[in-house]
Amino acid sequence: MNQRIKRVNIQQMMQRNTHVMYMYLFLLVMVIVSGVLDPDFLSVRNINNLILSSLPIFIVSCAQMIILLMGDIDLSLGSIIGLVNVVFVMLMRPDQPFGYVTALLVALAVGTLCGFVNGFLITKLRLPSVIVTIATSNVFGGLALFACPVPGGKVHNLFSRFVMGRQGFPFPIVLMVITLVTIYLLTSRSTFGMKVRAVGGNQFAAYTTGISIARIKLTAYCLAGFLASLSAIFLTSQMRCSDATVGNSFTVNSLTVAVVGGTALSGSVGGVSGVIGGSFIIMIINNILNLINVSSFYQYVIQGLVLIFALAISSKRKK
Amino acid sequence: MELKHRNMLVQKISGSNYLVGIVLLLMLVGAQIIIPGFLGIRNVGNILKVASFIGIAAIGQTLAILIGGIDMSISNVITLVNIVTAQMMVGDNANIPLTMIVILCIGVVVGCINAFGITYFKIPPIVMTIGMGTVLQGIALLYSKGAPKGNAAPLLRHLVNEPKVFGFTTWVVVFWVVLAALVIVVLRMTAFGRRVFAIGNNRTTARFSGIRINQIIFTCYILSGVFAAITGVILTGYTGTASAEAGAQYSMNSIVAVVVGGTAITGGRGGYGGTILGVIILTILNNILTVMNIPISGVMIAQGLIIIVMVYVYGKEKAKTW
Amino acid sequence: MNADTILDMQKISKHFGGVIALHEVDFSCRVNEIHCIAGENGAGKSTLLKIISGLLSADHGQMFLHGKEVQFKSPHEAQKHGIAMVYQELTLIPELTVEENIFLNIEPKNRFSIIDRKKVSAQLAHLMQEYDIELAPKAVVKTLSIAQQQMTEILKILVRNPNIIILDEPTSALAQGEVEKLFHIMRTMKERGKTLLFISHRLDEIFSITDRVTVLKDSRLVGTYETKDLDHGKLIRAMVGRSLTSIFPKPNEIDIERTVFAVESFSVGNKVKDVSFSVYHGEVVGIAGLQGHGQTELLNGIAALMSHTVGKIFINGEQVVANTPWDAIRAGIALVPVDRKTEGLLLELSVKDNLALASLDKRKNSLFLDRKAERSFAKEMVGRLSIKCAGEQVAVKNLSGGNQQKVVLGKELGIEPKVLLFNEPTRGIDIEAKSEFYAIMRKLTSEGVGIIVVSSDLMEVIGICDRVIVLYEGKVSGILAKEEMSEESIMRCAVGLG
């Protein structure tokens, strides 16, 4: 009898992760195809580039995933990235040895505050997350554009080089691993993660179990804001300038990555193991488009289609 | 009992639109003080002209929101249509018929795909229309190869820009007024309108009551696509040329207009009458901000704040209006 | 007050809007007992238990726990005082596993809030052994059967180690063997010194497991009795307080020559399998069975609300093909659904608008709706069904449950149905509205409308139906004529022994 339970346990664990397994199979196929198309694809240089280009989208998709786990959606993440980028560059003192410290701290604080504003409006005023984040997206984007109407500015050279891993310390890889592990522990192994999933799965159950829905939501939105600002700082170090609209594509892309990675828009289901694979898939698609030398405008078409197809597939699987 | 009666009376006279009416009145007075000649016939004609663009696009948004959805692809339909129109018309009236056919097809197809994803795959409307919008953005860029060209036919420019009707307004405004009356009548007085509200109120009940939900949803999103496409044509007439950013503000503008007009963001409550007021308020606000030299960023911030305040205020009072 | 009284409630009152749910009810229970709250639908049982569990708060009255006055603001607060409840609504997260659900919000954790999975497994294994429950801890809850989900709920309660455990109709969805299993667990809990409060509609169960019974009727307390002093007759008299026959109208003449409605080899997915039956002129046909054995799916399938339906439907001898709810309604099939608030009504809208909803096309002036006709139709229905409201313009959310249900019925009558399907027609409505409902049903049958009633209230089934079809696992397990119907015979079929 105990054997039977063990078998059910294993079966269920497999079933729970089928989506992620299929996704990695797909990723593998893509890697092989790319490798055949371009022998340089699997070079250290290209892999390094791939990590650098997928890190910002990976981090912000973790934020989107956490919000989706609660059954909400955050359409302001892109604008938060734009705002944080602008604030970070504005406060930067490229000529001073530690001219990045204040900027860094304030930038992280601004991103977290944006998340807090979202969470506050959603929990205290009891408004739907969709409409709140559409509205705040406009506000944050407007503030960024107000502060920085034209792209420009400079980033502290040493800081930028360090963040990009050009100072001997492989910072991008370390950041990726730290984010991966922390978000995994937070969403899949900690009490916080269970509460987030409970809020997304059944609010009545969460309430009767004594979970404070408002507090969990507020925390999760702050965390999302923090992650978005982290992503923005990395992105800024890469671009070395400020641009209020830099984050615009990240809102849709974070949704696409999360959904491709097996996160359900209906809440509760998803994990960072899917999100990291999802970010690589999106980046490799872009990479392949570059390799086969088609117009970069195809990126938009393909991103939109990938989002819609991923949702269509997961909806059909549910049936 | 007396109080209750009076409250009902207030509701009956004004629905939840009295608040919007007051805001509009205050804005008119304020604008007249800030900007001399604001209420002059020329400026009124001008405001109506600009309002008609958002107004026509907001018809679709009103329908989409009333059935409990939203259409975020309006911006991208407008931009795509703007580019296609300019490129196909190349400033020749003879090209108008064919262009219009293509344009209407674009609107219908986009609406169909949106509705198909929403009904058949049960993709949340917000995500479906955002995804569709991204695709359309790519198609617009591909079609124009990143450099939109061409220009509007003279007839189109004439209809949109020349204040030939009653000495102060354009044919497009007349077109909008006729459409508006039609939409209000359809929503309030036909079975279709009643079904739209029923679906927005409670989709399950609507289904259990034999309403063909998918049919209504398809109709609403197709209309949304078509009206966005028409707006795109009109906008081409207004600017005369094509631009990759032409429609960028329209999804947001139309949502603001609908929400300010008292339509519940969750659907089932409100109507196009309120949206018209919302459109006019929004246009005047944009007008004031432009005159005061406030940059586009200020407009964005103002719009975001307006949405939050309005959704909050209307969420508090749960009045019902057909 | 008795020394071993653990919970004592005095003069508890509660109303929802204008509807009184509890009126000055006294209630107390002891350590180490199994205590049943009995009464008809809508007598206030669930409300009482929800007040104890902190989900609702009483308008008036006092509650004493261990002699100290308490007031709970939330279920969580009640849990901290050792009171936990298994609600009828699912309080599990469908996408999480059994063990994640059981330990939700009380997970053993280390300094960094990381869940200690070993401790979770060990504690759960211990608990399952103690109560002799077998479940796969890693199974995702949505893949479990109803009985297994209920076991998960019970474990979720037990791991919080409460003194008072409340179970709201725990047996309504369980088959015979599962009920015995549940009773075994309940007895074990009692042995461990816990107090159990539960609701059941089945008299046999009450007699087999409880120590005491508290009876509520029409929101008031009838009394609390030692089970050993009761018998079936006494208990029913306490619960109903009148002879059953008075609320049920006399049956009609049934004309077996005229078949109003029939289904042949009707299946819905794997929920309903190969069901055939017919309804004769003048007849009310009941469909009974344990919760979740295909009754709702059968009705919804006939109304074309379900996909994957196979089989033939005949109305007055002619075959009807209905692929969508719209087709079904046009063919004359009307359904009064199980949940009036989420399936039957548009709560924010007026009585008139709701009544008109299903038959909009019947009142049109060419393109436009005929408002005059709509108003007179609403007036007619309000009068015919004696709907009590302050005018047809009032929002239906302001009506009482019984009147709301009448609006749903009126909406369906608007389509002039040939066959009318009722799913739990009298759930949560008062006795007066109930008897009015039964009278309307009878009147409709005499006018030639075929009526099918799904109900979990066996007294209702026996009282109103001329024939009952019992489903077990989606198949017909018995068809009982009026004279064969009894609570026992129906239950035998319902557990598959027919």
mmCIF file of N, CA and C in Angstrom, chain A residues 137-204:
data_model
loop_
_atom_site.group_PDB
_atom_site.id
_atom_site.type_symbol
_atom_site.label_atom_id
_atom_site.label_comp_id
_atom_site.label_asym_id
_atom_site.label_seq_id
_atom_site.Cartn_x
_atom_site.Cartn_y
_atom_site.Cartn_z
ATOM 1 N N SER A 137 1.223 52.605 -15.053
ATOM 2 C CA SER A 137 2.188 52.494 -16.143
ATOM 3 C C SER A 137 2.304 53.833 -16.862
ATOM 4 N N ASN A 138 1.158 54.474 -17.089
ATOM 5 C CA ASN A 138 1.167 55.789 -17.721
ATOM 6 C C ASN A 138 1.838 56.830 -16.827
ATOM 7 N N VAL A 139 1.529 56.742 -15.517
ATOM 8 C CA VAL A 139 2.098 57.722 -14.587
ATOM 9 C C VAL A 139 3.618 57.547 -14.510
ATOM 10 N N PHE A 140 4.081 56.325 -14.301
ATOM 11 C CA PHE A 140 5.528 56.096 -14.180
ATOM 12 C C PHE A 140 6.233 56.471 -15.491
ATOM 13 N N GLY A 141 5.622 56.035 -16.599
ATOM 14 C CA GLY A 141 6.205 56.352 -17.909
ATOM 15 C C GLY A 141 6.249 57.859 -18.129
ATOM 16 N N GLY A 142 5.171 58.550 -17.716
ATOM 17 C CA GLY A 142 5.113 59.998 -17.854
ATOM 18 C C GLY A 142 6.194 60.673 -17.023
ATOM 19 N N LEU A 143 6.373 60.201 -15.787
ATOM 20 C CA LEU A 143 7.408 60.773 -14.912
ATOM 21 C C LEU A 143 8.785 60.593 -15.543
ATOM 22 N N ALA A 144 9.025 59.403 -16.094
ATOM 23 C CA ALA A 144 10.326 59.133 -16.703
ATOM 24 C C ALA A 144 10.564 60.071 -17.885
ATOM 25 N N LEU A 145 9.540 60.233 -18.706
ATOM 26 C CA LEU A 145 9.663 61.091 -19.880
ATOM 27 C C LEU A 145 9.815 62.556 -19.470
ATOM 28 N N PHE A 146 9.155 62.899 -18.386
ATOM 29 C CA PHE A 146 9.232 64.266 -17.868
ATOM 30 C C PHE A 146 10.659 64.568 -17.409
ATOM 31 N N ALA A 147 11.243 63.609 -16.708
ATOM 32 C CA ALA A 147 12.590 63.818 -16.173
ATOM 33 C C ALA A 147 13.645 63.733 -17.275
ATOM 34 N N CYS A 148 13.348 62.990 -18.314
ATOM 35 C CA CYS A 148 14.367 62.749 -19.339
ATOM 36 C C CYS A 148 13.697 62.700 -20.711
ATOM 37 N N PRO A 149 13.385 63.870 -21.280
ATOM 38 C CA PRO A 149 12.634 63.891 -22.543
ATOM 39 C C PRO A 149 13.422 63.304 -23.708
ATOM 40 N N VAL A 150 14.752 63.440 -23.683
ATOM 41 C CA VAL A 150 15.552 62.833 -24.758
ATOM 42 C C VAL A 150 16.611 61.921 -24.153
ATOM 43 N N PRO A 151 16.900 60.802 -24.806
ATOM 44 C CA PRO A 151 17.910 59.877 -24.281
ATOM 45 C C PRO A 151 19.255 60.577 -24.119
ATOM 46 N N GLY A 152 20.011 60.145 -23.104
ATOM 47 C CA GLY A 152 21.315 60.771 -22.913
ATOM 48 C C GLY A 152 21.942 60.356 -21.600
ATOM 49 N N GLY A 153 22.874 61.119 -21.106
ATOM 50 C CA GLY A 153 23.504 60.851 -19.825
ATOM 51 C C GLY A 153 24.657 59.876 -19.954
ATOM 52 N N LYS A 154 25.265 59.620 -18.841
ATOM 53 C CA LYS A 154 26.453 58.781 -18.819
ATOM 54 C C LYS A 154 26.377 57.883 -17.601
ATOM 55 N N VAL A 155 27.008 56.720 -17.693
ATOM 56 C CA VAL A 155 27.016 55.802 -16.562
ATOM 57 C C VAL A 155 28.453 55.672 -16.061
ATOM 58 N N HIS A 156 28.600 55.578 -14.744
ATOM 59 C CA HIS A 156 29.893 55.379 -14.101
ATOM 60 C C HIS A 156 30.623 54.210 -14.765
ATOM 61 N N ASN A 157 31.783 54.493 -15.293
ATOM 62 C CA ASN A 157 32.480 53.512 -16.108
ATOM 63 C C ASN A 157 32.827 52.235 -15.343
ATOM 64 N N LEU A 158 33.424 52.423 -14.173
ATOM 65 C CA LEU A 158 33.878 51.274 -13.388
ATOM 66 C C LEU A 158 32.678 50.397 -12.990
ATOM 67 N N PHE A 159 31.623 51.078 -12.552
ATOM 68 C CA PHE A 159 30.417 50.364 -12.144
ATOM 69 C C PHE A 159 29.862 49.538 -13.305
ATOM 70 N N SER A 160 29.772 50.184 -14.440
ATOM 71 C CA SER A 160 29.227 49.518 -15.612
ATOM 72 C C SER A 160 30.074 48.297 -15.989
ATOM 73 N N ARG A 161 31.390 48.501 -15.988
ATOM 74 C CA ARG A 161 32.276 47.390 -16.344
ATOM 75 C C ARG A 161 32.134 46.227 -15.360
ATOM 76 N N PHE A 162 32.004 46.596 -14.071
ATOM 77 C CA PHE A 162 31.852 45.555 -13.054
ATOM 78 C C PHE A 162 30.561 44.762 -13.269
ATOM 79 N N VAL A 163 29.478 45.519 -13.472
ATOM 80 C CA VAL A 163 28.168 44.866 -13.630
ATOM 81 C C VAL A 163 28.161 43.974 -14.871
ATOM 82 N N MET A 164 28.857 44.405 -15.926
ATOM 83 C CA MET A 164 28.897 43.608 -17.139
ATOM 84 C C MET A 164 29.906 42.458 -17.047
ATOM 85 N N GLY A 165 30.608 42.377 -15.911
ATOM 86 C CA GLY A 165 31.549 41.266 -15.733
ATOM 87 C C GLY A 165 32.870 41.460 -16.433
ATOM 88 N N ARG A 166 33.225 42.716 -16.677
ATOM 89 C CA ARG A 166 34.481 42.965 -17.386
ATOM 90 C C ARG A 166 35.613 43.359 -16.438
ATOM 91 N N GLN A 167 35.406 43.176 -15.149
ATOM 92 C CA GLN A 167 36.458 43.517 -14.196
ATOM 93 C C GLN A 167 37.038 42.241 -13.567
ATOM 94 N N GLY A 168 36.940 41.148 -14.253
ATOM 95 C CA GLY A 168 37.503 39.908 -13.744
ATOM 96 C C GLY A 168 36.526 39.090 -12.911
ATOM 97 N N PHE A 169 35.479 39.746 -12.407
ATOM 98 C CA PHE A 169 34.503 39.017 -11.601
ATOM 99 C C PHE A 169 33.254 38.771 -12.446
ATOM 100 N N PRO A 170 32.846 37.494 -12.605
ATOM 101 C CA PRO A 170 31.710 37.211 -13.515
ATOM 102 C C PRO A 170 30.381 37.615 -12.891
ATOM 103 N N PHE A 171 30.187 38.916 -12.718
ATOM 104 C CA PHE A 171 28.994 39.399 -12.011
ATOM 105 C C PHE A 171 27.678 38.946 -12.634
ATOM 106 N N PRO A 172 27.492 39.022 -13.972
ATOM 107 C CA PRO A 172 26.193 38.630 -14.544
ATOM 108 C C PRO A 172 25.797 37.208 -14.159
ATOM 109 N N ILE A 173 26.764 36.288 -14.248
ATOM 110 C CA ILE A 173 26.429 34.903 -13.918
ATOM 111 C C ILE A 173 26.080 34.770 -12.441
ATOM 112 N N VAL A 174 26.854 35.476 -11.598
ATOM 113 C CA VAL A 174 26.574 35.430 -10.165
ATOM 114 C C VAL A 174 25.185 35.998 -9.891
ATOM 115 N N LEU A 175 24.862 37.138 -10.544
ATOM 116 C CA LEU A 175 23.543 37.750 -10.339
ATOM 117 C C LEU A 175 22.434 36.800 -10.780
ATOM 118 N N MET A 176 22.654 36.145 -11.920
ATOM 119 C CA MET A 176 21.642 35.226 -12.421
ATOM 120 C C MET A 176 21.423 34.075 -11.439
ATOM 121 N N VAL A 177 22.532 33.515 -10.952
ATOM 122 C CA VAL A 177 22.410 32.388 -10.025
ATOM 123 C C VAL A 177 21.735 32.831 -8.730
ATOM 124 N N ILE A 178 22.162 33.985 -8.221
ATOM 125 C CA ILE A 178 21.557 34.461 -6.970
ATOM 126 C C ILE A 178 20.057 34.688 -7.153
ATOM 127 N N THR A 179 19.677 35.353 -8.247
ATOM 128 C CA THR A 179 18.248 35.593 -8.497
ATOM 129 C C THR A 179 17.497 34.266 -8.600
ATOM 130 N N LEU A 180 18.083 33.366 -9.373
ATOM 131 C CA LEU A 180 17.454 32.057 -9.578
ATOM 132 C C LEU A 180 17.198 31.362 -8.245
ATOM 133 N N VAL A 181 18.248 31.286 -7.432
ATOM 134 C CA VAL A 181 18.131 30.554 -6.159
ATOM 135 C C VAL A 181 17.169 31.272 -5.220
ATOM 136 N N THR A 182 17.322 32.590 -5.114
ATOM 137 C CA THR A 182 16.465 33.327 -4.179
ATOM 138 C C THR A 182 15.002 33.212 -4.584
ATOM 139 N N ILE A 183 14.728 33.432 -5.852
ATOM 140 C CA ILE A 183 13.331 33.387 -6.282
ATOM 141 C C ILE A 183 12.784 31.968 -6.151
ATOM 142 N N TYR A 184 13.642 30.969 -6.425
ATOM 143 C CA TYR A 184 13.183 29.590 -6.243
ATOM 144 C C TYR A 184 12.799 29.340 -4.792
ATOM 145 N N LEU A 185 13.701 29.697 -3.878
ATOM 146 C CA LEU A 185 13.414 29.475 -2.458
ATOM 147 C C LEU A 185 12.164 30.246 -2.045
ATOM 148 N N LEU A 186 12.073 31.472 -2.531
ATOM 149 C CA LEU A 186 10.975 32.343 -2.125
ATOM 150 C C LEU A 186 9.622 31.835 -2.630
ATOM 151 N N THR A 187 9.579 31.413 -3.897
ATOM 152 C CA THR A 187 8.272 31.057 -4.454
ATOM 153 C C THR A 187 7.920 29.581 -4.292
ATOM 154 N N SER A 188 8.928 28.717 -4.198
ATOM 155 C CA SER A 188 8.603 27.290 -4.164
ATOM 156 C C SER A 188 8.903 26.613 -2.832
ATOM 157 N N ARG A 189 9.743 27.214 -2.013
ATOM 158 C CA ARG A 189 10.126 26.531 -0.791
ATOM 159 C C ARG A 189 9.786 27.297 0.477
ATOM 160 N N SER A 190 9.342 28.538 0.353
ATOM 161 C CA SER A 190 9.119 29.315 1.578
ATOM 162 C C SER A 190 7.637 29.451 1.865
ATOM 163 N N THR A 191 7.348 29.862 3.079
ATOM 164 C CA THR A 191 5.953 30.080 3.470
ATOM 165 C C THR A 191 5.343 31.201 2.639
ATOM 166 N N PHE A 192 6.179 32.204 2.308
ATOM 167 C CA PHE A 192 5.676 33.310 1.478
ATOM 168 C C PHE A 192 5.136 32.797 0.143
ATOM 169 N N GLY A 193 5.915 31.913 -0.487
ATOM 170 C CA GLY A 193 5.500 31.372 -1.781
ATOM 171 C C GLY A 193 4.168 30.642 -1.687
ATOM 172 N N MET A 194 4.004 29.854 -0.626
ATOM 173 C CA MET A 194 2.748 29.115 -0.456
ATOM 174 C C MET A 194 1.592 30.084 -0.289
ATOM 175 N N LYS A 195 1.840 31.168 0.462
ATOM 176 C CA LYS A 195 0.758 32.140 0.685
ATOM 177 C C LYS A 195 0.393 32.833 -0.620
ATOM 178 N N VAL A 196 1.419 33.183 -1.406
ATOM 179 C CA VAL A 196 1.169 33.824 -2.700
ATOM 180 C C VAL A 196 0.313 32.905 -3.566
ATOM 181 N N ARG A 197 0.678 31.626 -3.625
ATOM 182 C CA ARG A 197 -0.086 30.677 -4.436
ATOM 183 C C ARG A 197 -1.496 30.481 -3.899
ATOM 184 N N ALA A 198 -1.612 30.513 -2.568
ATOM 185 C CA ALA A 198 -2.939 30.352 -1.966
ATOM 186 C C ALA A 198 -3.837 31.513 -2.366
ATOM 187 N N VAL A 199 -3.295 32.736 -2.328
ATOM 188 C CA VAL A 199 -4.082 33.912 -2.708
ATOM 189 C C VAL A 199 -4.531 33.788 -4.162
ATOM 190 N N GLY A 200 -3.644 33.269 -5.026
ATOM 191 C CA GLY A 200 -3.998 33.115 -6.436
ATOM 192 C C GLY A 200 -4.941 31.957 -6.685
ATOM 193 N N GLY A 201 -4.950 30.964 -5.801
ATOM 194 C CA GLY A 201 -5.725 29.752 -6.068
ATOM 195 C C GLY A 201 -7.137 29.803 -5.550
ATOM 196 N N ASN A 202 -7.332 30.399 -4.386
ATOM 197 C CA ASN A 202 -8.646 30.368 -3.757
ATOM 198 C C ASN A 202 -8.635 31.361 -2.603
ATOM 199 N N GLN A 203 -9.195 32.536 -2.845
ATOM 200 C CA GLN A 203 -9.105 33.592 -1.834
ATOM 201 C C GLN A 203 -9.896 33.252 -0.577
ATOM 202 N N PHE A 204 -11.007 32.541 -0.749
ATOM 203 C CA PHE A 204 -11.789 32.141 0.430
ATOM 204 C C PHE A 204 -10.950 31.228 1.316
#
